[in-house]
Amino acid sequence: MSRKRVLPEYWFIMGGIILFVLLFFLSQVLNRYLLHIFILMGISSIATVSLNLTNGYTGLFSLGHAAFMAIGAYTSTLLAFPLTLRQSYELPLLPSFLGGAEAAWPFLPALIAGGVMAALAAFIIGAPVLRLRGHYLSVASLGFMVIVATFAKTWRGLTRGSMGINAIPSYTNVYWVYLWLLITIYVVWRIVNSRFGRAMMAIRDDETAAQVLGIYPMKYKLLSFVLGAFFAGVAGGLYAHFTKAIRPLEFSFFLTFQVVVMLIVGGMGTMSGPVVGACFLITLRYALKPLEEHLKLYGFIELVYAVLLIVIMLWKPEGIMGQRQLRR
Amino acid sequence: MFSLGYFLQQVMNGVILGCIYALLALGMTVVYGILRLINFAHGALITLGAFFIYFVSFRWGLPLVGSVFLVLGFGALMGLVLDIVAYRKLRGGPEVALLITSLGFYTFIENFLKMLISPQPYAFKTPAYLNTMFRTRFLTFRTIDIFIIAISITLMLLFHLFVKKSKMGIAMRATSENLEIARIMGIEINRVILVAFAIGSALAALTGFMWGAKYGQISYDMGFLTGVKAFVAVVVGGVGSIPGAMLGGFILGLAEILAVAFLPTTFAEYRDGIVFAILILVLLIKPSGLMGVKEEVRV
């Protein structure tokens, strides 16, 4: 009477089915405003879960998430932008190796291409910077964010400068978002519970000791950074096709900060933390929004985020979902 | 366009911006040397200093010279508060906690100012005696330019003397070399860190005034990029090296201004990008910075 071992994937598929049934009901029941918030929760969760891989599990404190989201957003927008509107928006037609002037990509390949471009950027920036110890990555990735924002503002032929791109087809719906969230969580979960994940956590806890055990840190750091960037790019693409308009201004430091706060509040290095943090902070944002607009206290939400971050860091640094771990 | 006068003029602008970066980098490198903290809140102190002068001197009519001294005290006080309220509690924990908290404090201060004052930029109108124009054959400058350069160089020399000669300065260097050993040798670490924060923050608040006086405009978010660029200066010059921080500041200031002045105008928009391109270049070629020593890894 040996019990058959149930594959963990089984639970994922079951959970996914239940989730999608739930989503179907929610999309029938909720009004458009609440559904909007719900989709935003999903997109933020994708961004936060992917940041968790870099910042939480590998201990690389990247501040460039907004840059990768921007790359994903612009890439997928440019690929999927409808042909008929390209002329009037002065956007370039696709070159021949991307399908020629007659083509506009479908949503899914465009999203993946956005993720791949973000991952490529992460590889280029990560290869030199990740060799260094300390917090160089924080500053370098922040710098990378400024560079990307500068390009988004100045490369007018491609991005229309600070005007941004409007009338992006609204492909994103609740199913796409939560499908991608499921994929992201699954990939991160599989990595974390594998040899790769254990190596990453070993590097986080003590890089020298990990090296002594035969782990080559560069490989794992780069892997986690690139993979994190890929899903950030996908999140960016989903976001672009959800809000239907993107401007360089949106992918600024505050977007990075928001994702970081979601991660810290939820709990770095936990599976459920990022999702909890993202949902909590999006809820908080929309709960405070009427207050901010009514009292004309612009910056109030950001202020609350900052206070929350400080309070969590000082009194519960492991976050809502985290457990206090013994440290050296 | 490429006359000698134009070149000298731009060099002077670069030196002034370099002075500002160098003063900021001094405070950052000392704190980073001891705590391994990239103090993002340092940037917020620039903004706070600028608005402090704006309100104390321009709105409430205190004489400017007095307010400049006051802003030094105000900056130092804010540095002490930050250290005592936040950073002290996190010492001994993971280093990244300090970084995240400083990020939180930066955003807190920025949005506090945005909420309290205004999201619009403010005109920073200095008294006429700071704006008197001097015209020579090659250079045109205002009193404020001379003031910034003179004050900065004086402060840098004083700081250098302080670090080299005074007891506290020696303790500071010892602490940044090895915190544990310094503690064993009877150095009061907490006092050293407090002094480092106080001095660094006072200098940052003062640069806020300089920035406003030179560029004529202050806003709630002026400190962010300036602060980050100051840290870039620290890295370029070499982490932990005080002359390196000053050198890095001047290099960045000159590079930023000269790139805008001498590259075709389309590149002017890439101004902020240039600084970070330099950072990535330095990290690629000489990660320990121009004057830094290679950090040894202790197990």
XYZ file of C-alpha atoms in Angstrom:
627
model
C 0.000 0.000 0.000
C 2.514 2.580 -1.051
C 1.014 5.947 -1.762
C 1.821 7.301 -5.139
C 3.828 10.519 -4.992
C 1.789 13.350 -6.391
C 3.746 15.589 -8.702
C 3.813 19.202 -7.548
C 2.887 20.213 -11.083
C -0.431 18.542 -10.455
C -1.222 21.080 -7.757
C -0.199 23.882 -10.043
C -2.524 22.700 -12.780
C -5.362 22.168 -10.320
C -4.744 25.561 -8.760
C -4.626 27.094 -12.209
C -7.953 25.604 -13.206
C -9.580 26.777 -9.996
C -8.031 30.203 -10.476
C -9.368 30.497 -14.005
C -12.861 29.440 -12.996
C -12.631 32.063 -10.273
C -11.387 34.628 -12.751
C -14.299 33.899 -15.039
C -16.755 34.567 -12.234
C -14.879 37.651 -11.099
C -14.848 39.098 -14.593
C -18.636 38.644 -14.673
C -19.270 40.028 -11.208
C -16.798 42.862 -10.778
C -17.407 46.232 -12.349
C -14.815 47.690 -14.672
C -13.068 49.761 -12.022
C -12.571 46.829 -9.677
C -11.497 44.617 -12.566
C -8.961 47.284 -13.493
C -7.534 47.148 -9.987
C -7.557 43.374 -10.079
C -5.572 43.274 -13.323
C -3.117 45.816 -11.932
C -2.602 43.534 -8.942
C -1.702 40.717 -11.304
C 0.776 42.794 -13.303
C 2.396 44.142 -10.140
C 2.612 40.614 -8.804
C 4.481 39.452 -11.907
C 6.924 42.323 -11.530
C 7.387 41.675 -7.825
C 7.781 37.902 -8.134
C 10.440 38.399 -10.786
C 12.222 40.980 -8.663
C 12.147 38.501 -5.824
C 14.282 36.084 -7.778
C 17.063 38.664 -8.043
C 16.677 40.643 -4.845
C 15.216 38.045 -2.532
C 16.790 34.755 -3.470
C 20.118 35.754 -4.952
C 20.666 38.798 -2.748
C 21.480 41.158 -5.617
C 19.764 44.393 -4.881
C 18.712 45.565 -8.308
C 16.985 48.906 -8.696
C 16.554 48.688 -12.448
C 13.242 46.909 -12.650
C 11.492 49.888 -14.194
C 14.054 49.860 -16.994
C 13.332 46.252 -17.876
C 9.624 46.914 -17.725
C 10.112 49.864 -20.035
C 12.092 47.782 -22.520
C 9.409 45.099 -22.491
C 6.635 47.646 -22.835
C 8.196 49.498 -25.759
C 9.314 46.358 -27.569
C 5.974 44.616 -27.402
C 4.135 47.799 -28.298
C 6.268 48.448 -31.345
C 5.892 44.883 -32.539
C 2.167 44.586 -32.005
C 1.101 48.076 -32.980
C -1.667 47.896 -35.595
C -0.586 48.563 -39.139
C -3.312 51.058 -39.919
C -2.328 53.403 -37.123
C 1.411 53.280 -37.684
C 1.356 56.004 -40.306
C -0.642 58.466 -38.295
C 1.468 57.878 -35.183
C 4.701 58.214 -37.153
C 5.900 54.909 -35.845
C 8.347 52.953 -37.997
C 7.192 49.940 -39.967
C 8.735 46.645 -39.035
C 11.952 45.803 -40.901
C 12.022 42.746 -43.122
C 13.676 40.417 -40.616
C 10.820 41.040 -38.183
C 8.150 40.212 -40.695
C 8.317 43.126 -43.081
C 6.365 46.320 -43.412
C 3.055 44.553 -43.725
C 3.273 42.750 -40.424
C 2.027 43.425 -36.930
C 2.825 40.746 -34.430
C 0.194 38.903 -32.449
C 0.126 39.573 -28.739
C 1.894 36.535 -27.320
C 5.022 36.595 -29.506
C 5.252 40.349 -28.987
C 5.128 39.889 -25.209
C 7.784 37.203 -25.313
C 9.943 39.347 -27.572
C 9.624 42.156 -25.038
C 10.775 39.801 -22.305
C 13.672 38.572 -24.421
C 14.817 42.115 -25.157
C 14.712 42.946 -21.443
C 16.660 39.777 -20.679
C 19.231 40.692 -23.318
C 19.637 44.133 -21.781
C 20.050 42.524 -18.372
C 22.732 40.250 -19.764
C 24.655 43.149 -21.270
C 24.453 45.238 -18.123
C 24.868 42.326 -15.720
C 27.929 40.727 -17.264
C 30.291 43.506 -16.186
C 28.535 44.668 -13.045
C 27.731 41.365 -11.375
C 31.403 40.455 -11.157
C 31.741 43.026 -8.401
C 30.848 42.539 -4.801
C 28.909 45.004 -2.732
C 26.136 47.251 -3.819
C 27.523 48.334 -7.131
C 24.616 46.606 -8.804
C 22.135 48.893 -7.047
C 23.767 52.009 -8.390
C 24.606 50.571 -11.798
C 21.074 49.293 -12.333
C 19.689 52.624 -11.190
C 22.008 54.257 -13.689
C 20.798 51.855 -16.327
C 17.260 52.942 -15.541
C 18.211 56.572 -16.101
C 19.893 55.637 -19.397
C 16.816 53.749 -20.586
C 14.549 56.626 -19.601
C 16.833 59.025 -21.453
C 16.673 56.882 -24.587
C 12.909 56.575 -24.325
C 12.715 60.354 -24.172
C 15.158 61.117 -26.957
C 14.836 58.331 -29.516
C 11.839 60.034 -31.072
C 11.711 57.986 -34.239
C 11.029 54.887 -32.217
C 9.336 55.991 -29.034
C 7.782 59.327 -29.959
C 9.772 60.940 -27.143
C 8.071 62.176 -24.025
C 4.730 62.280 -25.842
C 4.621 58.524 -25.528
C 2.695 56.060 -27.612
C -1.089 56.040 -27.421
C -3.794 53.867 -28.891
C -1.969 50.658 -28.111
C -4.370 47.782 -28.799
C -5.917 46.612 -25.574
C -4.921 42.966 -25.725
C -4.337 42.462 -22.034
C -7.184 40.955 -20.125
C -7.518 39.270 -16.795
C -6.771 35.803 -18.209
C -3.535 36.807 -19.916
C -2.296 38.522 -16.774
C -3.030 35.669 -14.431
C -1.743 33.080 -16.886
C 1.547 34.911 -16.947
C 1.504 35.278 -13.177
C 1.032 31.538 -12.898
C 3.897 30.904 -15.312
C 6.143 33.327 -13.443
C 5.400 31.789 -10.070
C 5.876 28.311 -11.484
C 9.250 29.122 -13.046
C 10.514 30.923 -9.957
C 9.256 28.137 -7.745
C 10.915 25.449 -9.864
C 14.189 27.344 -9.898
C 14.184 28.047 -6.191
C 13.577 24.399 -5.384
C 16.345 23.143 -7.597
C 20.103 23.014 -7.575
C 20.091 26.479 -9.124
C 17.956 27.959 -6.399
C 19.993 26.431 -3.624
C 23.134 27.806 -5.221
C 21.531 31.246 -5.464
C 20.556 31.222 -1.819
C 24.013 30.041 -0.862
C 25.470 33.016 -2.730
C 23.038 35.317 -0.965
C 23.960 34.046 2.456
C 27.707 33.880 1.980
C 29.335 34.304 -1.363
C 32.772 33.177 -0.247
C 31.457 30.048 1.401
C 29.447 29.276 -1.719
C 32.575 29.626 -3.826
C 34.420 27.298 -1.518
C 31.702 24.734 -2.121
C 32.322 24.929 -5.833
C 29.559 27.283 -6.857
C 30.577 29.725 -9.555
C 28.668 32.833 -8.418
C 28.733 34.704 -11.706
C 26.706 32.060 -13.509
C 23.918 31.979 -10.977
C 23.835 35.714 -10.423
C 23.569 36.317 -14.125
C 20.899 33.665 -14.528
C 18.716 35.139 -11.828
C 19.246 38.680 -13.066
C 18.434 37.788 -16.669
C 15.411 35.701 -15.764
C 14.102 38.405 -13.439
C 14.458 40.887 -16.275
C 12.612 38.602 -18.688
C 9.497 38.504 -16.538
C 9.814 42.202 -15.800
C 9.760 42.737 -19.553
C 6.649 40.614 -19.862
C 5.032 42.581 -17.054
C 5.910 45.771 -18.889
C 4.358 44.455 -22.093
C 1.191 43.456 -20.291
C 1.067 46.867 -18.692
C 1.458 48.660 -22.024
C -1.355 46.684 -23.618
C -3.478 47.253 -20.554
C -3.239 51.011 -20.080
C -3.081 51.505 -23.860
C -0.640 54.390 -23.486
C 2.957 54.494 -22.354
C 5.224 57.426 -21.697
C 8.869 57.457 -20.585
C 7.778 59.268 -17.437
C 5.900 56.239 -16.146
C 8.979 54.033 -16.049
C 10.817 56.250 -13.625
C 12.377 55.668 -10.276
C 9.012 55.613 -8.593
C 7.941 52.487 -10.453
C 11.059 50.689 -9.248
C 10.449 51.991 -5.774
C 6.882 50.730 -5.821
C 7.944 47.229 -6.824
C 10.692 47.233 -4.197
C 8.231 48.282 -1.496
C 5.812 45.530 -2.563
C 8.603 43.005 -2.275
C 9.904 44.216 1.072
C 6.459 44.526 2.623
C 5.446 41.092 1.398
C 8.705 39.488 2.375
C 11.914 39.035 0.422
C 12.886 35.489 -0.345
C 9.449 33.962 0.216
C 7.154 32.444 -2.380
C 3.907 34.089 -1.304
C 5.363 37.364 -0.064
C 5.598 39.220 -3.379
C 2.022 38.450 -4.354
C 0.715 39.413 -0.932
C 2.776 42.591 -0.942
C 1.656 43.560 -4.448
C -2.029 42.981 -3.706
C -1.791 44.775 -0.375
C -0.083 47.839 -1.772
C -2.321 48.131 -4.818
C -5.332 47.927 -2.514
C -3.819 50.571 -0.292
C -3.114 52.763 -3.287
C -6.683 52.690 -4.531
C -8.059 53.099 -1.025
C -5.992 56.241 -0.522
C -6.484 57.660 -3.994
C -9.808 59.419 -3.283
C -8.259 60.955 -0.174
C -5.252 62.198 -2.112
C -7.354 63.708 -4.845
C -9.894 65.183 -2.493
C -7.400 66.860 -0.196
C -5.061 67.705 -3.084
C -2.183 66.160 -1.154
C -0.153 65.067 -4.152
C 2.542 62.673 -3.076
C 0.532 61.328 -0.166
C 0.413 57.748 -1.492
C 4.152 57.704 -2.097
C 4.621 59.080 1.384
C 2.575 56.244 2.839
C 4.603 53.744 0.809
C 7.825 55.214 2.138
C 6.609 55.156 5.726
C 5.472 51.573 5.285
C 8.879 50.631 3.908
C 10.705 52.282 6.791
C 8.422 50.762 9.406
C 8.793 47.288 7.909
C 12.557 47.615 7.631
C 12.944 48.778 11.206
C 10.529 46.468 12.955
C 9.780 43.499 10.748
C 12.516 43.312 8.126
C 11.463 39.855 7.000
C 8.155 41.226 5.717
C 4.586 40.110 6.251
C 5.052 36.556 5.001
C 8.645 36.044 6.028
C 9.920 34.223 9.019
C 12.759 35.593 11.041
C 15.887 33.706 10.212
C 18.925 33.275 12.291
C 21.805 35.212 10.862
C 25.450 35.220 11.601
C 32.136 78.049 -31.340
C 35.366 76.376 -30.348
C 37.157 79.516 -29.230
C 39.359 79.608 -26.173
C 36.886 81.793 -24.331
C 34.079 79.327 -24.887
C 36.248 76.459 -23.763
C 37.370 78.221 -20.593
C 33.819 79.225 -19.839
C 32.634 75.642 -20.082
C 35.562 74.405 -18.015
C 34.562 76.845 -15.323
C 30.976 75.601 -15.409
C 32.285 72.065 -15.179
C 34.485 72.934 -12.218
C 31.527 74.488 -10.414
C 29.368 71.434 -10.967
C 32.372 69.342 -10.005
C 32.678 71.270 -6.727
C 29.065 70.435 -5.934
C 29.524 66.755 -6.753
C 32.801 66.628 -4.849
C 31.293 68.089 -1.683
C 28.457 65.584 -1.868
C 30.811 62.724 -2.620
C 32.889 63.554 0.467
C 29.966 62.937 2.778
C 28.945 59.825 0.911
C 32.360 58.227 0.803
C 32.915 58.649 4.527
C 29.568 57.045 5.350
C 30.055 54.315 2.764
C 33.552 53.629 4.019
C 32.311 52.939 7.520
C 28.847 51.449 7.067
C 28.853 50.199 3.448
C 25.714 52.247 3.047
C 24.795 53.964 -0.201
C 22.965 56.753 1.490
C 20.187 57.750 -0.885
C 18.867 60.082 1.802
C 21.975 62.175 1.163
C 20.259 63.430 -1.974
C 17.194 64.463 0.014
C 19.386 66.683 2.166
C 20.321 68.705 -0.912
C 16.657 69.460 -1.447
C 16.054 70.129 2.229
C 19.008 72.513 2.368
C 17.830 74.427 -0.677
C 14.302 74.830 0.652
C 15.628 75.725 4.093
C 17.529 78.657 2.625
C 14.560 79.570 0.474
C 12.203 79.848 3.411
C 14.533 81.129 6.103
C 16.299 83.699 4.009
C 13.961 84.688 1.173
C 10.610 84.320 2.856
C 11.375 85.208 6.449
C 14.108 87.677 5.634
C 17.067 86.435 7.614
C 20.351 87.681 6.169
C 21.753 85.213 3.686
C 25.148 84.841 5.350
C 23.481 83.886 8.603
C 21.192 81.414 6.908
C 24.104 79.762 5.153
C 25.618 79.033 8.538
C 22.217 77.954 9.817
C 21.785 75.538 6.921
C 25.005 73.826 7.891
C 23.634 73.296 11.378
C 20.281 72.206 10.003
C 21.895 69.655 7.699
C 24.039 68.287 10.491
C 20.979 67.979 12.697
C 19.057 66.121 10.014
C 21.999 63.769 9.551
C 22.045 63.058 13.288
C 18.314 62.450 13.324
C 18.519 60.037 10.400
C 21.300 58.106 12.042
C 19.713 57.942 15.472
C 16.172 57.230 14.292
C 16.904 54.732 11.570
C 20.354 53.584 10.718
C 21.525 52.874 14.252
C 18.826 50.285 14.727
C 19.928 48.418 11.619
C 23.623 48.184 12.367
C 24.974 44.673 12.416
C 22.150 43.419 10.239
C 22.432 42.723 6.537
C 23.954 45.642 4.670
C 21.155 45.780 2.161
C 18.702 46.716 4.942
C 20.491 50.034 5.331
C 20.265 50.711 1.629
C 16.552 49.951 1.485
C 15.861 52.115 4.517
C 17.780 55.021 3.062
C 15.738 54.628 -0.112
C 12.616 54.811 2.038
C 13.846 57.942 3.761
C 14.688 59.570 0.475
C 11.195 58.952 -0.878
C 9.676 60.044 2.410
C 11.458 63.382 2.404
C 10.859 63.984 -1.289
C 7.137 63.375 -1.087
C 6.846 65.203 2.201
C 8.246 68.274 0.478
C 6.061 67.691 -2.564
C 2.982 67.512 -0.384
C 3.875 70.336 1.963
C 5.317 72.846 -0.470
C 4.394 72.188 -4.076
C 5.140 69.889 -6.973
C 6.122 72.992 -8.972
C 9.701 74.204 -9.097
C 10.534 77.370 -7.196
C 12.603 80.274 -8.429
C 15.649 80.740 -6.236
C 16.402 84.459 -6.309
C 19.641 85.278 -4.599
C 20.456 88.873 -3.550
C 21.983 91.160 -6.166
C 25.503 91.106 -4.725
C 25.734 87.407 -5.561
C 24.678 88.027 -9.128
C 27.066 90.816 -10.046
C 28.573 90.024 -13.412
C 32.284 90.240 -14.055
C 33.513 90.291 -17.612
C 37.097 89.543 -18.476
C 38.583 88.781 -21.848
C 37.939 85.070 -21.709
C 35.509 84.549 -18.895
C 32.231 85.935 -17.748
C 31.217 85.009 -14.258
C 29.105 86.008 -11.300
C 30.064 86.443 -7.677
C 28.285 83.245 -6.825
C 30.601 81.257 -9.101
C 33.656 82.527 -7.243
C 31.862 81.939 -3.964
C 31.076 78.310 -4.805
C 34.599 77.522 -5.947
C 36.257 79.298 -3.010
C 33.986 77.824 -0.358
C 34.191 74.339 -1.822
C 37.961 74.308 -1.998
C 38.217 75.720 1.518
C 35.830 73.099 2.850
C 37.658 70.312 1.049
C 40.981 71.431 2.507
C 39.450 71.699 5.972
C 37.944 68.267 5.588
C 41.243 66.849 4.449
C 43.002 68.377 7.457
C 40.281 67.122 9.752
C 40.593 63.583 8.500
C 44.380 63.576 8.480
C 45.207 65.443 11.681
C 42.378 65.491 14.201
C 41.757 62.696 16.616
C 38.238 62.184 15.375
C 39.419 62.107 11.778
C 41.994 59.458 12.548
C 39.345 57.457 14.363
C 37.153 57.802 11.306
C 39.803 56.422 9.003
C 40.527 53.596 11.402
C 36.850 52.712 11.566
C 36.456 52.648 7.834
C 39.492 50.422 7.536
C 38.199 47.872 9.997
C 35.249 48.489 12.221
C 35.820 45.574 14.574
C 39.475 46.316 15.229
C 38.680 49.990 15.714
C 36.130 49.030 18.341
C 38.660 46.856 20.097
C 41.104 49.743 20.087
C 38.644 51.760 22.129
C 37.154 53.942 19.423
C 33.556 54.825 20.087
C 32.070 53.647 16.819
C 28.696 55.248 17.313
C 30.221 58.650 17.896
C 32.400 58.331 14.824
C 29.417 57.414 12.692
C 27.381 60.284 14.118
C 30.124 62.740 13.265
C 30.425 61.296 9.770
C 26.700 61.685 9.194
C 26.656 65.192 10.656
C 29.508 66.456 8.512
C 28.306 64.781 5.354
C 24.754 66.013 5.771
C 25.855 69.554 6.587
C 27.874 69.624 3.373
C 24.936 68.198 1.423
C 22.576 70.866 2.759
C 25.084 73.535 1.804
C 25.343 72.189 -1.734
C 21.579 72.544 -1.921
C 22.062 76.278 -1.476
C 24.883 76.318 -4.030
C 22.781 74.441 -6.563
C 19.878 76.839 -6.141
C 22.080 79.912 -6.317
C 23.909 78.694 -9.408
C 20.986 77.332 -11.414
C 18.257 79.600 -10.088
C 15.635 76.916 -9.597
C 14.837 74.415 -6.893
C 12.244 71.655 -6.837
C 11.232 68.802 -4.603
C 13.002 66.171 -6.737
C 16.241 68.017 -7.432
C 18.218 65.894 -5.003
C 17.665 62.459 -6.421
C 19.807 62.362 -9.517
C 22.326 64.720 -7.971
C 22.697 62.392 -5.013
C 23.041 59.312 -7.164
C 25.570 61.064 -9.374
C 27.543 61.956 -6.267
C 27.703 58.279 -5.459
C 28.849 57.625 -9.005
C 31.618 60.121 -8.293
C 32.556 58.090 -5.228
C 32.784 54.922 -7.300
C 34.692 56.592 -10.118
C 37.207 58.077 -7.692
C 37.554 54.899 -5.711
C 35.398 53.785 -2.835
C 36.799 54.730 0.538
C 39.347 57.192 -0.786
C 38.669 60.791 0.193
C 40.898 62.449 -2.440
C 39.355 59.975 -4.861
C 35.868 61.211 -4.076
C 36.890 64.791 -4.807
C 38.638 63.765 -8.019
C 35.604 61.737 -9.062
C 33.346 64.705 -8.408
C 35.432 67.002 -10.607
C 35.715 64.404 -13.359
C 31.963 63.908 -13.444
C 31.202 67.612 -13.343
C 33.630 68.381 -16.159
C 32.556 65.395 -18.236
C 28.903 66.294 -17.924
C 29.348 69.941 -18.877
C 31.958 69.426 -21.587
C 30.001 66.637 -23.204
C 26.970 68.879 -23.471
C 29.068 71.823 -24.632
C 31.163 70.137 -27.297
C 29.121 67.271 -28.636
C 26.509 68.077 -31.261
C 23.358 69.511 -29.735
C 21.364 66.319 -30.192
C 23.558 64.729 -27.544
C 22.701 67.380 -24.972
C 19.618 65.433 -24.022
C 21.745 62.448 -23.100
C 23.348 64.447 -20.305
C 22.262 62.181 -17.452
C 23.024 59.097 -19.491
C 26.639 60.194 -19.958
C 27.339 60.136 -16.230
C 26.085 56.587 -15.862
C 27.880 55.482 -18.988
C 31.064 56.677 -17.294
C 30.116 54.661 -14.224
C 29.647 51.466 -16.188
C 32.887 52.105 -18.070
C 34.815 52.562 -14.837
C 33.246 49.472 -13.319
C 34.305 47.544 -16.402
C 37.890 48.747 -16.634
C 38.918 49.527 -13.073
C 36.268 48.454 -10.571
C 38.234 49.770 -7.606
C 38.057 53.293 -9.036
C 40.790 55.686 -10.034
C 42.369 56.136 -6.600
C 40.867 53.288 -4.663
C 42.687 50.279 -3.383
C 41.428 46.866 -4.297
C 39.262 45.615 -1.528
C 40.452 42.394 -0.041
C 37.836 39.854 0.876
C 38.036 38.598 4.395
C 36.479 35.320 5.321
